[in-house]
Amino acid sequence: MSRIRKIYLDEKEIPKQWYNLAADIKTEPFMSPDGPVPPEAWAPVFPMNLVELEYSTQRWIDIPEGILEILSRWRPSPLYRAYDLEEALGTPAKIFYKNESLSPAGSHKPNTAVAQAWYNKQFGIKRMTTETGAGQWGSALAFACALLGLECKVFMVRVSFDQKPYRKLMMQTWGANCVASPSNETQAGRTILEKMPDTPGSLGIAISEAIEAAVTDKSGNTRYSLGSVLNHVMMHQTIIGLEAKKQLQKAGIKKPDVVIGCAGGGSNFAGLSFPFVYDKINGAEIEIIPVEPASCPTMTRAPYVYDHGDTAKMTPLVAMHSLGHSFIPPPIHAGGLRYHGMAPLVSKAVTEGLMNPLALHQLECYEAGILFAKTEGIIPAPETNHAIAAVINEANKAKEEGKEKVILFNFSGHGLMDLTGYDKYLSGQLTDYELPENIILENLEELKDYPKPPVGK
Amino acid sequence: MSRIRKIYLDEKEIPKQWYNLAADIKTEPFMSPDGPVPPEAWAPVFPMNLVELEYSTQRWIDIPEGILEILSRWRPSPLYRAYDLEEALGTPAKIFYKNESLSPAGSHKPNTAVAQAWYNKQFGIKRMTTETGAGQWGSALAFACALLGLECKVFMVRVSFDQKPYRKLMMQTWGANCVASPSNETQAGRTILEKMPDTPGSLGIAISEAIEAAVTDKSGNTRYSLGSVLNHVMMHQTIIGLEAKKQLQKAGIKKPDVVIGCAGGGSNFAGLSFPFVYDKINGAEIEIIPVEPASCPTMTRAPYVYDHGDTAKMTPLVAMHSLGHSFIPPPIHAGGLRYHGMAPLVSKAVTEGLMNPLALHQLECYEAGILFAKTEGIIPAPETNHAIAAVINEANKAKEEGKEKVILFNFSGHGLMDLTGYDKYLSGQLTDYELPENIILENLEELKDYPKPPVGK
């Protein structure tokens, strides 16, 4: 055993500050018909201590002791060297991954769930509402609320609710209440159900329902929580990349050559990559690759526009890559990647040329996931498979070029709750889906009267 | 963060030897109608290098480098201090647990699966067969076979197969073939199905099928593998307790006062406890508690007898606590604890007074599991809930007595694949079941003409 697979940090080495990319990349303001949205307008939706983080442009933000204490249940997460995957590929590349699947909820999502629940509790909130796609986020918030003694209500996108019954049970076991979205519990849900009773649902719809459920609670003790997209969520996740930096140093690696993560709303990708984007802004040569599904191609095929974050247009306008708020992606199994938009910070970084987004089809991703399961041993979440497929492409490129590249990726979650997708893949029931250009263009029509954000720096 | 939750060891600190309790406790020989079974009689069933381990009475056995290399994917497992559970109970006890749920298969089972697959491969075997109850063992062997490039066939007890569809998918994803037992693929299975077409199955039946599938393969390249009960399996698992000892020392604890594990066949319990049984034999004061379900009470209500390890009587006679090889336990959700017998080494240690077995009902165990999920954050396997319930009892006792006891238990696996059980518990569909004494006595009739093992030292 001359080689070491897992690079650990002590609990005391958990980063004590989050990195805020908003200090280094200027995103556009949220817009309402009355102009830029001031922080106080968010008061019915989020607790003000989180709104403050959302608007902050301070580069380093202290992580409250109470949050560190809870994160220490599973953090720092180990950095793994993927020796066996390297060997199977015969690549000279060194592949490292942050194993975020070891959290009790099985993904990176608790990093922000715990932080958000903690800030809500500090603010006196008793009950949180949210949406979930694949279920990773909903179960993470259920977990965080259980530990902090808050009530939790989750609207889960119908297609995932049906495909992944265990996710609901997981949330239930932690004491949360989970319903399929669109539901009959909100006006937004009822409106959609009337028009499209058989809709598979979407993150956009579920967000509308969760916001409505929060802002219409007359007790004033309920707030909404978003598991991705927003600046403060990206910030909470940067603990992943900050740990990875320390761990690479321990492994004697000065910097990675390529950093890869899958991107739905953008949070796991941002969490790993933003600290390296900071280095890149400061001159380091690093290729940074967010990987999205070809069936929901926001960064690679959608424009950088102003659009709503949800389908019922309850959110203000957000400057981001978007396929249009009415876009309902086909029901691929990587439910966590079925979002019509992309985090503003990720979107802006893409427009500034700091990132090289890539879109992949699902069959290639499942194939990559199975190779990973049979070499590294862990069954990845279908979302994570997108990152792995991109890693394999990069490792093969390194082999062709004969280069000893260092590839770092985020192993954002395990697939133990997503096995029906593997079953369908293995039994040949899955196909790839190329989104026709005219569907994208038709959808974008709905944005034609919206303001346009400036492009470039 | 003055307190540290997780006590890690370096990869290089993985124990390099297994502890073999058979050096310190004499178990009775396997018996056939012709007398004690010699090692060579096992040749069609197990590879001879594993048979050698099974018969060994050497105290310390070197772990081959190739096995350590694979174990390093997730080992050493962290030792956790359960601060939040302690706080919720208001106990002065210090509760520690080995977190075996972090293995890629989610339980302690890969510790022996990897070792067995490795020895089989060394011996030139191409294909392994096995049985599984809850699915923990089957998925562990599927995982090990995937990493080592062996074929794997799993007979899964029907009731678990139906209750836990994800387990089958997990095995499939690693490339294994999993069928419900009793199946039509073996003579043993067909015989049972004819008599009892609606049987929920049992570990005893599944073992018969898996052995038959191995020994009837004419290529000679197939061997059977057992996930518990046998001496070599217990030995492979002792890495858990050996790590725990080092970790307790790091935490400044000289010895635990109480060691607890759930026990079905006995392997996770043995893995944690045997190194402490060794200390106890050498004078240390430690209470050692195997916890079994009240519905399948081998140690607490069944005699120490000679019985077959499987229902179809394909195995020789084994000296152990047994409810009779025809006993089919009621379908409680802790499928991994539904075995009619108990590991010979555990059984013998019980007869020698080295252990204090305890039987618990399932409702109390689920309640304990949910408290654990809401305090420590991890959803436990239903089997593990038995250990947790016993820990809570001990912690409450320590509170009453005002004693600062150190309680160590094995968190043998997570419950993410077992959530239907939680669902049934939370919706009030589960009840407790007291096994009537006359059913036990009637079942034991089948053993009346078998030889009797000597009791005591």
PDB file of C-alpha atoms in Angstrom, chain B residues 84-169:
ATOM      1  CA  ASP B  84     -26.035  14.733  19.818  1.00  0.00           C
ATOM      2  CA  LEU B  85     -27.590  11.422  20.775  1.00  0.00           C
ATOM      3  CA  GLU B  86     -25.964  11.731  24.223  1.00  0.00           C
ATOM      4  CA  GLU B  87     -27.404  15.216  24.557  1.00  0.00           C
ATOM      5  CA  ALA B  88     -30.887  14.126  23.504  1.00  0.00           C
ATOM      6  CA  LEU B  89     -30.780  11.364  26.113  1.00  0.00           C
ATOM      7  CA  GLY B  90     -29.247  13.577  28.790  1.00  0.00           C
ATOM      8  CA  THR B  91     -26.901  10.737  29.632  1.00  0.00           C
ATOM      9  CA  PRO B  92     -23.472  10.970  31.255  1.00  0.00           C
ATOM     10  CA  ALA B  93     -22.434   8.010  29.061  1.00  0.00           C
ATOM     11  CA  LYS B  94     -19.973   8.564  26.235  1.00  0.00           C
ATOM     12  CA  ILE B  95     -21.323   6.879  23.127  1.00  0.00           C
ATOM     13  CA  PHE B  96     -18.994   5.957  20.264  1.00  0.00           C
ATOM     14  CA  TYR B  97     -19.833   4.197  17.022  1.00  0.00           C
ATOM     15  CA  LYS B  98     -17.873   2.733  14.161  1.00  0.00           C
ATOM     16  CA  ASN B  99     -19.476   4.087  11.010  1.00  0.00           C
ATOM     17  CA  GLU B 100     -19.473   1.101   8.671  1.00  0.00           C
ATOM     18  CA  SER B 101     -22.222   2.694   6.579  1.00  0.00           C
ATOM     19  CA  LEU B 102     -19.630   4.654   4.595  1.00  0.00           C
ATOM     20  CA  SER B 103     -18.518   1.694   2.505  1.00  0.00           C
ATOM     21  CA  PRO B 104     -19.686   1.868  -1.119  1.00  0.00           C
ATOM     22  CA  ALA B 105     -22.230  -0.884  -0.424  1.00  0.00           C
ATOM     23  CA  GLY B 106     -23.423   0.942   2.696  1.00  0.00           C
ATOM     24  CA  SER B 107     -22.565  -1.629   5.361  1.00  0.00           C
ATOM     25  CA  HIS B 108     -19.819  -3.661   7.041  1.00  0.00           C
ATOM     26  CA  LYS B 109     -20.344  -6.569   4.632  1.00  0.00           C
ATOM     27  CA  PRO B 110     -17.679  -5.577   2.076  1.00  0.00           C
ATOM     28  CA  ASN B 111     -14.984  -6.291   4.706  1.00  0.00           C
ATOM     29  CA  THR B 112     -15.444 -10.008   4.155  1.00  0.00           C
ATOM     30  CA  ALA B 113     -16.878  -9.823   0.617  1.00  0.00           C
ATOM     31  CA  VAL B 114     -13.650  -8.299  -0.642  1.00  0.00           C
ATOM     32  CA  ALA B 115     -11.538 -10.806   1.282  1.00  0.00           C
ATOM     33  CA  GLN B 116     -13.554 -13.787   0.064  1.00  0.00           C
ATOM     34  CA  ALA B 117     -13.650 -12.633  -3.547  1.00  0.00           C
ATOM     35  CA  TRP B 118      -9.899 -12.025  -3.424  1.00  0.00           C
ATOM     36  CA  TYR B 119      -9.147 -15.539  -2.058  1.00  0.00           C
ATOM     37  CA  ASN B 120     -11.489 -17.059  -4.649  1.00  0.00           C
ATOM     38  CA  LYS B 121      -9.739 -15.199  -7.443  1.00  0.00           C
ATOM     39  CA  GLN B 122      -6.334 -16.307  -6.137  1.00  0.00           C
ATOM     40  CA  PHE B 123      -7.609 -19.878  -6.252  1.00  0.00           C
ATOM     41  CA  GLY B 124      -8.618 -19.495  -9.891  1.00  0.00           C
ATOM     42  CA  ILE B 125     -12.378 -19.310  -9.330  1.00  0.00           C
ATOM     43  CA  LYS B 126     -14.396 -17.368 -11.946  1.00  0.00           C
ATOM     44  CA  ARG B 127     -17.893 -17.226 -10.459  1.00  0.00           C
ATOM     45  CA  MET B 128     -19.331 -16.909  -6.971  1.00  0.00           C
ATOM     46  CA  THR B 129     -22.806 -17.727  -5.670  1.00  0.00           C
ATOM     47  CA  THR B 130     -24.395 -16.551  -2.469  1.00  0.00           C
ATOM     48  CA  GLU B 131     -27.622 -15.860  -0.631  1.00  0.00           C
ATOM     49  CA  THR B 132     -28.770 -12.557   0.831  1.00  0.00           C
ATOM     50  CA  GLY B 133     -31.413 -11.568   3.346  1.00  0.00           C
ATOM     51  CA  ALA B 134     -31.923  -7.822   3.575  1.00  0.00           C
ATOM     52  CA  GLY B 135     -29.595  -7.401   0.603  1.00  0.00           C
ATOM     53  CA  GLN B 136     -26.612  -5.950   2.417  1.00  0.00           C
ATOM     54  CA  TRP B 137     -24.541  -9.062   1.874  1.00  0.00           C
ATOM     55  CA  GLY B 138     -25.583  -9.651  -1.723  1.00  0.00           C
ATOM     56  CA  SER B 139     -24.749  -6.117  -2.735  1.00  0.00           C
ATOM     57  CA  ALA B 140     -21.436  -6.307  -0.901  1.00  0.00           C
ATOM     58  CA  LEU B 141     -20.440  -9.442  -2.809  1.00  0.00           C
ATOM     59  CA  ALA B 142     -21.659  -7.892  -6.076  1.00  0.00           C
ATOM     60  CA  PHE B 143     -19.428  -4.898  -5.308  1.00  0.00           C
ATOM     61  CA  ALA B 144     -16.410  -7.080  -4.486  1.00  0.00           C
ATOM     62  CA  CYS B 145     -16.873  -9.262  -7.562  1.00  0.00           C
ATOM     63  CA  ALA B 146     -17.156  -6.159  -9.773  1.00  0.00           C
ATOM     64  CA  LEU B 147     -13.841  -4.843  -8.494  1.00  0.00           C
ATOM     65  CA  LEU B 148     -12.130  -8.206  -8.894  1.00  0.00           C
ATOM     66  CA  GLY B 149     -13.705  -9.154 -12.223  1.00  0.00           C
ATOM     67  CA  LEU B 150     -15.632 -12.208 -11.003  1.00  0.00           C
ATOM     68  CA  GLU B 151     -19.154 -13.266 -11.939  1.00  0.00           C
ATOM     69  CA  CYS B 152     -21.671 -13.131  -9.116  1.00  0.00           C
ATOM     70  CA  LYS B 153     -25.046 -14.849  -8.603  1.00  0.00           C
ATOM     71  CA  VAL B 154     -27.237 -13.905  -5.642  1.00  0.00           C
ATOM     72  CA  PHE B 155     -30.289 -15.736  -4.249  1.00  0.00           C
ATOM     73  CA  MET B 156     -32.274 -13.118  -2.333  1.00  0.00           C
ATOM     74  CA  VAL B 157     -34.888 -14.068   0.280  1.00  0.00           C
ATOM     75  CA  ARG B 158     -38.277 -13.446  -1.383  1.00  0.00           C
ATOM     76  CA  VAL B 159     -39.706 -11.124   1.286  1.00  0.00           C
ATOM     77  CA  SER B 160     -36.694  -8.805   1.059  1.00  0.00           C
ATOM     78  CA  PHE B 161     -36.593  -9.094  -2.731  1.00  0.00           C
ATOM     79  CA  ASP B 162     -40.160  -7.756  -2.805  1.00  0.00           C
ATOM     80  CA  GLN B 163     -39.737  -5.154  -0.054  1.00  0.00           C
ATOM     81  CA  LYS B 164     -36.427  -3.807  -1.305  1.00  0.00           C
ATOM     82  CA  PRO B 165     -36.392  -3.593  -5.103  1.00  0.00           C
ATOM     83  CA  TYR B 166     -33.448  -1.178  -5.026  1.00  0.00           C
ATOM     84  CA  ARG B 167     -31.170  -3.821  -3.590  1.00  0.00           C
ATOM     85  CA  LYS B 168     -31.554  -5.950  -6.694  1.00  0.00           C
ATOM     86  CA  LEU B 169     -30.861  -2.914  -8.868  1.00  0.00           C
TER      87      LEU B 169
END
